[in-house]
Structures are given as C-alpha cells and as structure tokens.
Coordinates of C-alpha atoms in Angstrom, one line a residue:
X8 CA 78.6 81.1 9.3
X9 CA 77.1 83.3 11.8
X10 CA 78.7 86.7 12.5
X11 CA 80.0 87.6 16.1
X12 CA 78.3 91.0 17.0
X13 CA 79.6 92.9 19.9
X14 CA 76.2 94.0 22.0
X15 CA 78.0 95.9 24.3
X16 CA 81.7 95.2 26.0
X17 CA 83.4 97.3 28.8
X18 CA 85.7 96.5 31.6
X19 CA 83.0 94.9 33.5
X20 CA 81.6 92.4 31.3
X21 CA 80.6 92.1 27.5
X22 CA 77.9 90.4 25.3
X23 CA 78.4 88.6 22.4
X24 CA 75.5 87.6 20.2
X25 CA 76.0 84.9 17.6
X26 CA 73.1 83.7 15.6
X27 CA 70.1 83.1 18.0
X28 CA 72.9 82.9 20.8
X29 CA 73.9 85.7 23.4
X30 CA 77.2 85.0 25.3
X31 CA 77.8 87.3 28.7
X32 CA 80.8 87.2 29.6
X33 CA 81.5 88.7 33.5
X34 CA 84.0 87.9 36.0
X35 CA 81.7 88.8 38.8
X36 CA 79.8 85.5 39.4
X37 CA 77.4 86.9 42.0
X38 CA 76.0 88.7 38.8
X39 CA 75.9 86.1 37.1
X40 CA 73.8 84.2 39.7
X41 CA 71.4 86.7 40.5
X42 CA 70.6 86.5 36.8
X43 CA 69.4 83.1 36.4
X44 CA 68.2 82.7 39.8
X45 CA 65.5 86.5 38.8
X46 CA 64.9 84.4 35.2
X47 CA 64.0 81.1 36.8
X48 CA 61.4 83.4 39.5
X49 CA 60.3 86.0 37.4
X50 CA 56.4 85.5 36.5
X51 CA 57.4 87.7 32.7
X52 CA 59.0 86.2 29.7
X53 CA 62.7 85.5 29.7
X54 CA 65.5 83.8 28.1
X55 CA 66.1 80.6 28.2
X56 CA 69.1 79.7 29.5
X57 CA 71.0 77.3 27.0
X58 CA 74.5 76.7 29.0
X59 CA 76.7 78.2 31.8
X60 CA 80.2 77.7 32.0
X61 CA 81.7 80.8 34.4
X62 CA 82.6 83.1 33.2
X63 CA 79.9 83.0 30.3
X64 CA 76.3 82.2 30.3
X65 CA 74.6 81.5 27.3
X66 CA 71.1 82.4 26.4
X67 CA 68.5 82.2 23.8
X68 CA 67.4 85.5 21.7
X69 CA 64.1 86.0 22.3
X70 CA 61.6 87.2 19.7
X71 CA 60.4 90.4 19.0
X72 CA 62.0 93.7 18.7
X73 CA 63.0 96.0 21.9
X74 CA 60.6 98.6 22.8
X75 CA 62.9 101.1 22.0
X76 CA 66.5 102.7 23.3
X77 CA 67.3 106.1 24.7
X78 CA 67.7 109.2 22.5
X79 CA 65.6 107.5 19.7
X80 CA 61.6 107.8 19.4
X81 CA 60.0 104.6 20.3
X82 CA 58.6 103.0 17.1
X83 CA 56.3 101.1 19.9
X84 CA 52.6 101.9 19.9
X85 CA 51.1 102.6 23.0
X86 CA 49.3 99.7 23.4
X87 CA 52.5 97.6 23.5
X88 CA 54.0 100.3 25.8
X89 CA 50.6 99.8 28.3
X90 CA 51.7 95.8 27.7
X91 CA 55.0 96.6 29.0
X92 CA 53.4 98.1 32.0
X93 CA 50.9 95.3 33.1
X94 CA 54.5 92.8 32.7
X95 CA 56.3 95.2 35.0
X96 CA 53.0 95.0 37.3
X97 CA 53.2 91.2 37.1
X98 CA 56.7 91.4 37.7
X99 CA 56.1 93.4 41.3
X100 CA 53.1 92.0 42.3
X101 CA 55.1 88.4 42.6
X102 CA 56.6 86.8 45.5
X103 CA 60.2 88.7 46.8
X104 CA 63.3 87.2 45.5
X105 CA 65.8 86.1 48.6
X106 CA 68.1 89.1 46.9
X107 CA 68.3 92.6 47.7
X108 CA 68.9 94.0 44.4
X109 CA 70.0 97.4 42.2
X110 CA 66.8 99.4 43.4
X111 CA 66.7 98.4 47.0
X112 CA 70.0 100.2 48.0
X113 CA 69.5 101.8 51.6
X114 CA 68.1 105.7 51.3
X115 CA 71.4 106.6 53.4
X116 CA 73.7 104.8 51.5
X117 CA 72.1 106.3 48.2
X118 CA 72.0 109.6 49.6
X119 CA 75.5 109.7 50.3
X120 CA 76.2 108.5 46.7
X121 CA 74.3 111.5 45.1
X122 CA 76.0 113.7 46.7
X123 CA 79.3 112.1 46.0
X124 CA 78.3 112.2 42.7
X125 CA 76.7 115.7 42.4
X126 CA 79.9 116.8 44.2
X127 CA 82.1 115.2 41.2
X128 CA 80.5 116.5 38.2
X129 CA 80.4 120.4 39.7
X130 CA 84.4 120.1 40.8
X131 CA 85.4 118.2 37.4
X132 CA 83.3 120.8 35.4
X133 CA 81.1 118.0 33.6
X134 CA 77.7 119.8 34.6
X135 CA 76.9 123.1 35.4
X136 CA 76.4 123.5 39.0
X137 CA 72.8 124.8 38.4
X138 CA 72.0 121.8 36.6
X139 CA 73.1 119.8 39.4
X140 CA 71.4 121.8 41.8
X141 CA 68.1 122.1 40.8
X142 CA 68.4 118.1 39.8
X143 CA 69.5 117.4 43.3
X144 CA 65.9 118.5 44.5
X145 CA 63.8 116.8 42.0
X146 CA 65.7 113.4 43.1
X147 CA 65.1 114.6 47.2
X148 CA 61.7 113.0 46.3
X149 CA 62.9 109.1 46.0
X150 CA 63.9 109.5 49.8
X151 CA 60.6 108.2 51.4
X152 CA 59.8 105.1 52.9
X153 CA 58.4 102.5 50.0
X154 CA 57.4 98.5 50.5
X155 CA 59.8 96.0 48.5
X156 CA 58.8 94.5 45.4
X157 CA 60.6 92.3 43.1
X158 CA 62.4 94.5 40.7
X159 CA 64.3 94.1 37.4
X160 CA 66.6 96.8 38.5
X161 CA 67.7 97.8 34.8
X162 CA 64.8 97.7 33.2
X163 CA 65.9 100.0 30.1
X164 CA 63.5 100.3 27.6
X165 CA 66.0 98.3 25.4
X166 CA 65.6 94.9 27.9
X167 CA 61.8 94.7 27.0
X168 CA 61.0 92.9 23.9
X169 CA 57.5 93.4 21.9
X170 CA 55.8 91.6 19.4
X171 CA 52.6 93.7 17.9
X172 CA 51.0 94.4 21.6
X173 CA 53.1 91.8 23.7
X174 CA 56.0 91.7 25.6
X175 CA 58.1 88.5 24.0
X176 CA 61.0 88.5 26.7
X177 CA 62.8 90.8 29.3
X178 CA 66.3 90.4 29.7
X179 CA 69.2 91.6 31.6
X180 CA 68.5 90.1 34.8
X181 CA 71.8 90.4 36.6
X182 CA 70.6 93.7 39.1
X183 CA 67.0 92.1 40.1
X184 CA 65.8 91.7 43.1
X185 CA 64.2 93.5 46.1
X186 CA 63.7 96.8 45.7
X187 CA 61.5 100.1 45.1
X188 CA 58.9 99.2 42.2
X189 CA 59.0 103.0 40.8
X190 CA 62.6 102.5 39.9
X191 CA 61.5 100.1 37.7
X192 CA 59.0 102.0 36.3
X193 CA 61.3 104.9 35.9
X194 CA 63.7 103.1 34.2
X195 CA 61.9 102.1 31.6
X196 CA 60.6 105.3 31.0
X197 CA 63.8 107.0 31.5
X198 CA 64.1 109.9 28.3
X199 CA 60.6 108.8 26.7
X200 CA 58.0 110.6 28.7
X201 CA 55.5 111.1 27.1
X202 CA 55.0 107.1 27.1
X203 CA 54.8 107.8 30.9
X204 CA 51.1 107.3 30.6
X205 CA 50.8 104.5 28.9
X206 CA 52.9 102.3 30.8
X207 CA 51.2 103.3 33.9
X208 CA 47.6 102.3 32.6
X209 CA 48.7 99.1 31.7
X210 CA 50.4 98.5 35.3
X211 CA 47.5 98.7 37.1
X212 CA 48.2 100.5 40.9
X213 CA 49.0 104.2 41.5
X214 CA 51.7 105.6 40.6
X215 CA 53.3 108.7 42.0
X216 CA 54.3 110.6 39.3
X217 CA 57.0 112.6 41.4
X218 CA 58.7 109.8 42.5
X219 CA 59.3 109.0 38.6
X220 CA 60.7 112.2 38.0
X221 CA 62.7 111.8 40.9
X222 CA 64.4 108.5 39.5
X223 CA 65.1 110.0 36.8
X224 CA 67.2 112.5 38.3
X225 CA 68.9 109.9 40.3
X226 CA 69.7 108.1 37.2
X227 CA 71.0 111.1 35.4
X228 CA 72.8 112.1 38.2
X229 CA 74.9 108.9 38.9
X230 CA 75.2 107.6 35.7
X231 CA 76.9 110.6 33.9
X232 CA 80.3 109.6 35.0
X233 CA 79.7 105.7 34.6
X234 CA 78.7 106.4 31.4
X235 CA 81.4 108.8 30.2
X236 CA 84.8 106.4 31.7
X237 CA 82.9 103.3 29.6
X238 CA 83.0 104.9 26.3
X239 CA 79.4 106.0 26.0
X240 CA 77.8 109.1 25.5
X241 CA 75.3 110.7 28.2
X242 CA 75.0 114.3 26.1
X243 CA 74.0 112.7 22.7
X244 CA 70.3 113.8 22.3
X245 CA 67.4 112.3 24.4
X246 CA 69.9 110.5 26.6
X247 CA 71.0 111.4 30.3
X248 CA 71.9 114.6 30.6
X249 CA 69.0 116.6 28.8
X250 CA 67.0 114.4 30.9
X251 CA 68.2 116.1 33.7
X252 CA 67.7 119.3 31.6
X253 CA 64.3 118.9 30.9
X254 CA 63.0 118.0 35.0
X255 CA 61.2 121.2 37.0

C-alpha cells in the first residue's frame, strides 16, 4: 500500500502525495480555479488533472526530478537550467490569461506592502534595520512600468521538473496569471544565481538584470514573516534572508 507523504501543509492549504497522486487540499476555491484554468492555457508541461472534488484536486505526478530547492546546490546542469528558461519564455510569450495574477499586483498597492513589511521586521527586531534598508533600494528597481505577460507567479525552482535537458512538468499553478514576466524569472532563480545566466540564454529576450535583483529583494522582504508564522525557516543557509544579504 502506498504511503501518504505530507508535501507541505499549513493553515492555508496542504498537499498530500500518494503513489503517482498529489491531493491539494484548500478552502479557497478561487485558487483552486485559477489553477486548472493556468494548466488547461499554459503552452509548458503540466499535470494532468485526474479529479476535483472542492476542496481537493487531484493530479498526476509528473516525471522527472525538480530543478532544484532553495539553500541546496542545483544538481541541474545548465543546459536543463537554459531548458527551463526557453519554457518560462514559452510560457510569456502566449496569449494573456483572463486573470490578474501573483506578479501583476498594482506598483502602489505593492509599494505600500514593502513598506508595511520593511516596517515589521525593523520594529519586531527580525532584521537589522540596515539590512532592510539597503534591501529596500535594491527592490525600488521593480517599480517601473512593464507589459503583462502570462506568468506562473511561483515559479520556485522546486515547481519545474527536468528530465536530462527537458522540462517534464511545472506545477503549482494556483498564483498564475497576468503579470510582470521578470518575477517569474526571478523566482526561479531566487538563492541560485549564478544559474542566472543560463536561464536567461535559454529564454530568449532581454533581460534586465536589475530588475531580477530587485525581485529578489521584494521576495526576501515580504516573505520573511510568511515564512517564519508557517513553520519554515527563512535564515537556514541559501534561503531568504542571506539572499537579501548577499544583494549590493
């Protein structure tokens, strides 16, 4: 009899796998949604959807291996990190969802939420001011006017499966939609850098490097806290916050 592994539960929502099967389980339905609708539009490999039954959608496993996770070397060569980029390409050179997704928040309304955040994690002690400081300006960058794409929106380098120098499935659909390309590309790069390169040569339009960066102080910056009240760890090595240590 198959096990049931825990992929990764919090108060939000959890997933299950058992055997070949991955059960996500979320009470938000308008997540759930988005999900199958990006899957069913996306021009990149995805799941295929077995069953839904709110609140739980089933899906298929796909093959491969993930590209990686944060705070851990990718075992990935770089031709299969270029693959990764040409898919991501694909992925925003396709027709716009009907959505608004994760990466196409408003610059205001993200603006105000950086500073929010930047404000919480100097008054709570959780990051030294400095840090927080001289992250603030590096993320100053994303605030420019960009064109929509169709975005993943949580394109973590653990969503992209490889096999040799493909990319067998993306998953974790549920944050697509319209929305700045370089988050994506950020994202997936988030903590493994020096793939930066390769991922860009396989996506095939210019990239401004900057504006990466940039993400990926906005991504420190507002997921410290999310991450800490869900049980994970932002300050294990390679993750968020030496991230945010190591931008200029």
């Amino acid at each position: 009899m198959d096990e049931v592994e825990v992929v990764v539960a919090h108060s939000e929502r959890a997933t299950l796998r058992v055997g070949d099967v991955f059960l996500k389980v979320d009470t938000d339905q308008a997540r759930i949604d988005a999900e199958v609708e990006a899957m069913a539009l996306a021009p990149v490999p995805t799941p295929e959807v077995l069953w839904r039954k709110p609140p739980v959608l089933a899906i298929a496993a796909v093959p491969g291996a993930a590209l990686g996770r944060l705070g851990v070397p990718s075992a990935a060569s770089p031709a299969a990190w270029a693959a990764a980029g040409a898919a991501v390409g694909q992925l925003h050179r396709a027709p716009l969802p009907p959505r608004t997704g994760r990466a196409g928040r408003g610059l205001d309304e993200l603006a105000a939420e950086l500073d929010g955040e930047c404000e919480w994690l100097v008054a709570n002690g959780v990051l030294p001011a400095g840090l927080v400081t001289r992250s603030r300006q590096v993320a100053e960058a994303v605030f420019r006017p960009w064109t929509p794409a169709f975005t993943h929106g949580d394109l973590q380098i653990a969503h992209v499966f490889v096999e040799g120098e493909e990319v067998t499935g993306v998953i974790d659909w549920s944050e697509a939609g319209r929305g700045d390309a370089l988050f994506d590309l950020a994202t997936l790069t988030l903590g493994h850098e020096k793939h930066l390169g390769d991922v860009v040569a396989g996506y095939g339009s210019d990239v401004d490097l900057d504006v990466i960066r940039a993400w990926w102080s906005v991504r420190g910056l507002l997921g410290v806290r999310w991450l800490v009240e869900h049980g994970f760890d932002p300050f294990a090595p390679g993750c968020e916050v030496d991230v945010l240590r190591s931008l200029r």
